[in-house]
Amino acid sequence: MNDIYAEKMPEEMDEKVVTDRKIEVGHRILSEEQYGTIRFVGLVPPTEGLWLGIEWDNPERGKHDGSHNGTQYFQCSSPTSGSFLRPKKADLGIQFLDAVSSRYIPENIETADVEDSLVVSCKAVEMVGAEKIARTQSSFENLKSVALHEMRISRAGDEKVADKLPNITGLEVSQNLLPSWEELSKITSSMQKLKILDASENRLAIPTNPSSLCSAFCALEELFLNRCNVTWKELLISAPMWPKLKNLHACFNRISNLERPAKGTFDHLELLNMEENQIESWEDVLQLGHLPRLEGLILNSNSISNISFDDAPLEGKTKYFTSLKSLSLHNNRLSEWKSVNELNKLQCLEELNMKRNPLVQSEKASTVRGLMIAKLPSLRHCNHSAVSDGERKGSEIDYMKKYHEDWLKNGGGKDQPDSNLQADFIKNHPTYTALIKKYGAPEVSDDSQTKPGALKSSLLELILSCPQHASKKSIKKKLPVTMDITKVKGMIQKLFKVDVADQKLFYLSPKLPDQEIPLDNDLRQLGFFGIESGNTIIIRW
């Protein structure tokens, strides 16, 4: 049955409800646990009484596009998000200080002794105990952080907030019924110390003059606007309200096309989190590249398929993102390693998070991590884990070995100039030449030594010893003469629990009992150093 005929209500009762509650177009309502915005207040013939035309946040809750019997009463963003509702069924919420009182003043002041805690934007904040609030803070003057998630707040109210909450630095009003930034500013205007605001899961109308509200958010440094149905353009329009903003979280919104912020907009921004939006083009992302202080950019769960800085040569540095240190690109559509190569053009990149992309699904996780480390020399953290000096060295050497044959096939060689290398190889492996200069060319194994018939003669019987650590007993091992020092160190790490980066290896021969010969090139094989069966490898750290 069409909702317009679902219920009849006396006209005088409709009018009384509307008058008492001051219902207006644009107000937010709650009905049967569903949130919506009033788009129409009036009569809908042939029925009697007043109706509210609601555009529901969840389109599945609605029934039409705001029209009835051929008449368009209001507009909806979805053809199924509209319906009509009697005023008595619309919860219009409560004022701000009523919500504060409900949350922080216990019903029984005499017996209150419960310690409260809250979470503001995923950060635990210790709150004043309810007993102390009841006895000494009836005016809330000592409260620093207030969490009012899902408290049905719809308006500031008539009572002055300034006299009640003068010291607030953190405020959470997520998933309430606030209709606009103007209404929210009436709440925060007296909170001159407010630094953190979580207004997520509200549908806040954009003000006609955002600059006029900046005094209400003059100290704001961190803002959460997750699931607010906003676009990037709306954020740019609103930006003058937040002149000192450092961290902006705008996840799960309608952000797709990006445009370059005007000069002076978001100039203080250090972290921008736009996880799970509809960003597809790297050209759009580059519009953020002129933000002067941006150090962290989170673009997880978008649809980015490639990365390119065409303004810079292969081994040069881009003019974009001059301060960017951390980039998160989990769960995108990146499918080619050349996108990772391009990130080496960033001037300050130290952290990269890039799981769940097509390019990383063809290799083991450890291999992918190693390749990222080798391709990005400045990386200090990869996929939320620190990169040690030892891991970097091992990753770079493994990378060199993995593509050593390709290097030779494309003009590489110990005695060959870099100019001989094919352009395609350089394009795919722009850091390879620098690694050759850093470590030297990898040793080429003698294939005959790896044949089954030659295996026995290629094994060395060695003693692994830690003379400075009596608790570490010596171990005898048979190792291939072709085993390189990198793998020897990896084995030692497992046997003696000594990090690769801390190891210093030498070998001792009975022929020269007083001379420890350093094994100082990780790319070289044991045979290169002239080690023989019966020798001892000395391990120091």
Coordinates of C-alpha atoms in Angstrom, one line a residue, residues 30-314:
L30 CA 14.9 9.3 13.2
S31 CA 12.1 6.8 12.7
E32 CA 12.3 3.1 13.4
E33 CA 16.1 3.3 13.6
Q34 CA 16.3 4.9 10.2
Y35 CA 17.8 8.3 9.5
G36 CA 16.4 10.8 7.0
T37 CA 16.1 14.4 6.0
I38 CA 12.9 16.4 5.8
R39 CA 12.4 17.6 2.2
F40 CA 8.8 18.6 2.4
V41 CA 6.2 19.7 5.0
G42 CA 2.6 20.2 3.9
L43 CA -0.6 18.7 2.5
V44 CA -0.8 15.8 0.1
P45 CA -4.3 15.7 -1.5
P46 CA -6.6 13.9 -1.3
T47 CA -5.6 12.9 2.2
E48 CA -6.1 15.1 5.2
G49 CA -3.5 16.4 7.6
L50 CA 0.1 17.3 7.3
W51 CA 2.8 15.1 5.9
L52 CA 6.6 15.1 6.0
G53 CA 8.4 14.2 2.8
I54 CA 11.5 12.3 3.9
E55 CA 14.6 11.5 1.9
W56 CA 16.1 8.5 3.7
D57 CA 19.8 7.9 4.1
N58 CA 19.2 4.3 3.2
P59 CA 17.4 4.3 -0.2
E60 CA 15.9 0.8 0.6
R61 CA 13.9 2.4 3.3
G62 CA 12.0 4.7 0.9
K63 CA 9.3 4.0 -1.7
H64 CA 9.5 6.6 -4.4
D65 CA 11.4 9.7 -5.7
G66 CA 9.3 12.3 -3.8
S67 CA 6.3 12.2 -6.2
H68 CA 2.7 11.1 -5.7
N69 CA -0.1 10.8 -8.3
G70 CA 2.0 12.6 -10.8
T71 CA 2.9 15.6 -8.5
Q72 CA 6.6 16.0 -7.5
Y73 CA 6.5 17.2 -3.9
F74 CA 10.3 17.0 -3.3
Q75 CA 13.5 15.8 -5.0
C76 CA 15.6 12.8 -4.0
S77 CA 19.0 11.7 -5.0
S78 CA 17.7 8.1 -5.5
P79 CA 14.5 7.0 -7.2
T80 CA 13.6 4.9 -4.1
S81 CA 14.8 7.0 -1.2
G82 CA 11.7 9.1 -0.6
S83 CA 8.5 8.5 1.3
F84 CA 5.8 10.4 3.3
L85 CA 5.7 10.2 7.1
R86 CA 3.3 11.6 9.7
P87 CA 4.9 14.1 12.0
K88 CA 4.1 12.1 15.1
K89 CA 6.3 9.3 13.8
A90 CA 9.4 11.5 13.4
D91 CA 11.8 11.7 16.2
L92 CA 13.3 15.2 16.0
G93 CA 16.0 14.6 18.6
I94 CA 17.1 16.6 21.6
Q95 CA 19.3 19.6 22.3
F96 CA 23.0 19.3 23.0
L97 CA 23.2 20.0 26.7
D98 CA 20.4 17.5 27.4
A99 CA 22.5 14.9 25.7
V100 CA 25.5 15.8 27.8
S101 CA 23.5 15.6 31.0
S102 CA 22.0 12.3 30.0
R103 CA 25.5 10.8 29.3
Y104 CA 27.5 12.3 32.1
I105 CA 25.2 13.0 35.0
P106 CA 24.0 9.7 36.7
E107 CA 20.4 9.3 37.6
N108 CA 21.3 8.8 41.3
I109 CA 23.7 11.5 42.2
E110 CA 24.1 10.2 45.8
T111 CA 25.3 6.7 44.8
A112 CA 27.2 7.5 41.6
D113 CA 30.6 5.8 41.7
V114 CA 31.1 4.5 38.2
E115 CA 34.2 5.3 36.2
D116 CA 33.3 6.3 32.6
S117 CA 35.4 6.0 29.5
L118 CA 34.9 6.9 25.9
V119 CA 36.4 6.6 22.5
V120 CA 36.8 9.6 20.3
S121 CA 37.7 8.8 16.7
C122 CA 39.3 5.4 17.6
K123 CA 41.4 7.0 20.4
A124 CA 40.8 6.0 24.0
V125 CA 40.2 8.9 26.2
E126 CA 40.0 8.6 30.0
M127 CA 37.0 10.4 31.4
V128 CA 36.3 11.9 34.8
G129 CA 34.5 9.4 37.1
A130 CA 30.8 9.8 37.4
E131 CA 31.0 10.3 41.1
K132 CA 33.3 13.2 40.7
I133 CA 31.1 14.7 38.0
A134 CA 28.1 14.3 40.3
R135 CA 29.7 16.0 43.3
T136 CA 31.9 18.7 41.8
Q137 CA 31.2 19.1 38.1
S138 CA 27.5 19.7 37.7
S139 CA 28.4 22.5 35.3
F140 CA 30.9 20.2 33.4
E141 CA 33.6 22.9 33.7
N142 CA 36.4 20.3 34.0
L143 CA 35.4 18.0 31.2
K144 CA 38.0 17.9 28.4
S145 CA 36.5 15.3 26.1
V146 CA 32.9 14.4 25.5
A147 CA 31.6 11.5 23.5
L148 CA 28.0 11.7 22.4
H149 CA 27.7 9.1 19.7
E150 CA 24.1 8.3 18.6
M151 CA 22.5 10.5 21.2
R152 CA 19.8 12.0 18.9
I153 CA 21.3 15.6 19.1
S154 CA 19.5 17.8 16.6
R155 CA 20.2 21.3 17.8
A156 CA 22.3 23.5 20.1
G157 CA 19.3 24.6 22.2
D158 CA 18.6 27.8 24.0
E159 CA 20.9 27.3 27.0
K160 CA 24.4 28.7 26.5
V161 CA 27.1 26.1 26.1
A162 CA 29.9 28.5 27.0
D163 CA 29.0 28.5 30.6
K164 CA 28.9 24.7 30.8
L165 CA 31.8 23.4 28.8
P166 CA 34.6 25.9 28.6
N167 CA 37.5 23.5 28.5
I168 CA 36.5 21.0 25.9
T169 CA 39.3 19.8 23.6
G170 CA 37.7 16.7 22.1
L171 CA 34.1 16.3 21.0
E172 CA 32.4 13.4 19.3
V173 CA 28.9 13.9 17.9
S174 CA 28.9 11.1 15.4
Q175 CA 25.6 9.6 14.1
N176 CA 23.2 12.3 15.5
L177 CA 20.5 14.4 13.9
L178 CA 22.5 17.6 13.3
P179 CA 21.2 19.2 10.1
S180 CA 23.9 21.7 9.2
W181 CA 27.3 23.2 9.9
E182 CA 25.5 26.3 11.1
E183 CA 23.8 24.3 13.9
L184 CA 27.0 22.5 14.8
S185 CA 28.8 25.8 15.0
K186 CA 26.3 27.0 17.6
I187 CA 27.5 24.2 19.8
T188 CA 31.2 24.6 19.2
S189 CA 31.4 28.4 19.0
S190 CA 32.2 28.6 22.8
M191 CA 34.7 25.8 22.7
Q192 CA 37.8 27.8 21.9
K193 CA 40.1 25.0 22.9
L194 CA 38.4 22.4 20.7
K195 CA 41.1 20.5 18.7
I196 CA 39.4 17.2 17.8
L197 CA 35.9 16.9 16.4
D198 CA 34.2 13.8 15.2
A199 CA 31.1 14.6 13.2
S200 CA 30.9 11.4 11.3
E201 CA 27.6 9.8 10.1
N202 CA 25.8 13.2 10.0
R203 CA 24.4 14.8 6.9
L204 CA 25.5 18.4 7.4
A205 CA 24.3 21.0 5.0
I206 CA 27.1 23.2 3.6
P207 CA 26.9 26.8 4.8
T208 CA 26.4 29.6 2.3
N209 CA 29.3 31.5 3.9
P210 CA 31.8 29.1 5.4
S211 CA 34.3 31.8 6.4
S212 CA 31.7 33.3 8.8
L213 CA 31.8 30.1 10.9
C214 CA 35.6 29.8 11.2
S215 CA 35.5 31.3 14.8
A216 CA 33.5 28.2 15.9
F217 CA 36.4 26.0 14.8
C218 CA 39.4 28.3 15.2
A219 CA 41.6 25.8 17.1
L220 CA 40.4 22.6 15.3
E221 CA 43.3 20.4 14.3
E222 CA 41.7 17.0 13.6
L223 CA 38.3 16.4 11.9
F224 CA 36.5 13.2 11.3
L225 CA 33.8 13.3 8.6
N226 CA 33.4 9.6 7.8
R227 CA 30.2 8.4 6.2
C228 CA 28.9 12.0 5.8
N229 CA 28.0 11.6 2.1
V230 CA 30.3 14.5 1.1
T231 CA 32.2 15.1 -2.1
W232 CA 35.6 16.6 -2.5
K233 CA 34.1 19.8 -3.9
E234 CA 32.0 20.2 -0.7
L235 CA 35.1 19.7 1.4
L236 CA 36.9 22.5 -0.5
I237 CA 33.9 24.8 -0.1
S238 CA 33.8 24.0 3.7
A239 CA 37.6 24.3 4.2
P240 CA 37.6 28.0 5.3
M241 CA 35.8 26.9 8.4
W242 CA 38.8 25.0 9.6
P243 CA 41.8 27.4 9.2
K244 CA 44.2 25.3 11.4
L245 CA 43.2 21.8 10.3
K246 CA 46.1 19.3 10.3
N247 CA 44.3 15.9 10.0
L248 CA 41.2 15.3 7.9
H249 CA 39.4 11.9 7.8
A250 CA 36.8 11.7 5.0
C251 CA 36.3 7.9 4.6
F252 CA 33.3 6.1 3.1
N253 CA 32.0 9.1 1.2
R254 CA 31.2 10.1 -2.4
I255 CA 34.6 11.5 -3.2
S256 CA 35.6 10.7 -6.8
N257 CA 36.8 13.7 -8.9
L258 CA 39.4 15.8 -7.2
E259 CA 40.4 19.3 -8.0
R260 CA 43.4 21.3 -6.8
P261 CA 42.7 23.3 -3.6
A262 CA 42.9 27.0 -4.0
K263 CA 45.9 28.8 -2.6
G264 CA 45.5 29.0 1.2
T265 CA 43.1 26.0 1.4
F266 CA 44.3 23.1 3.5
D267 CA 47.7 24.8 3.8
H268 CA 48.2 23.3 7.3
L269 CA 47.0 19.8 6.3
E270 CA 49.5 17.0 7.3
L271 CA 47.3 13.9 7.0
L272 CA 44.5 13.2 4.6
N273 CA 42.5 10.0 4.9
M274 CA 40.1 9.2 2.1
E275 CA 39.7 5.5 2.5
E276 CA 36.9 3.7 0.6
N277 CA 35.7 6.4 -1.8
Q278 CA 35.4 6.3 -5.6
I279 CA 38.8 7.7 -6.7
E280 CA 40.0 6.0 -9.9
S281 CA 42.4 8.4 -11.6
W282 CA 46.0 9.1 -10.5
E283 CA 45.6 12.4 -12.3
D284 CA 43.0 13.3 -9.7
V285 CA 45.3 12.3 -6.9
L286 CA 48.0 14.6 -8.3
Q287 CA 45.6 17.5 -7.6
L288 CA 46.6 17.0 -4.0
G289 CA 50.3 17.1 -4.8
H290 CA 50.7 20.8 -4.1
L291 CA 49.5 20.7 -0.5
P292 CA 52.7 22.1 1.2
R293 CA 52.6 20.2 4.5
L294 CA 50.9 16.9 3.5
E295 CA 53.0 14.1 5.1
G296 CA 50.4 11.3 5.1
L297 CA 47.9 10.2 2.4
I298 CA 45.6 7.2 2.9
L299 CA 43.8 6.1 -0.2
N300 CA 42.9 2.5 0.8
S301 CA 40.0 0.8 -0.9
N302 CA 39.6 3.0 -3.9
S303 CA 40.0 2.1 -7.6
I304 CA 43.4 3.5 -8.5
S305 CA 45.0 1.4 -11.3
N306 CA 48.3 3.1 -12.0
I307 CA 50.8 5.6 -10.6
S308 CA 52.8 8.0 -12.7
F309 CA 54.8 11.2 -12.2
D310 CA 55.4 12.3 -15.8
D311 CA 57.0 15.6 -14.8
A312 CA 60.2 13.8 -13.6
P313 CA 62.7 11.5 -15.5
L314 CA 63.1 7.9 -14.4

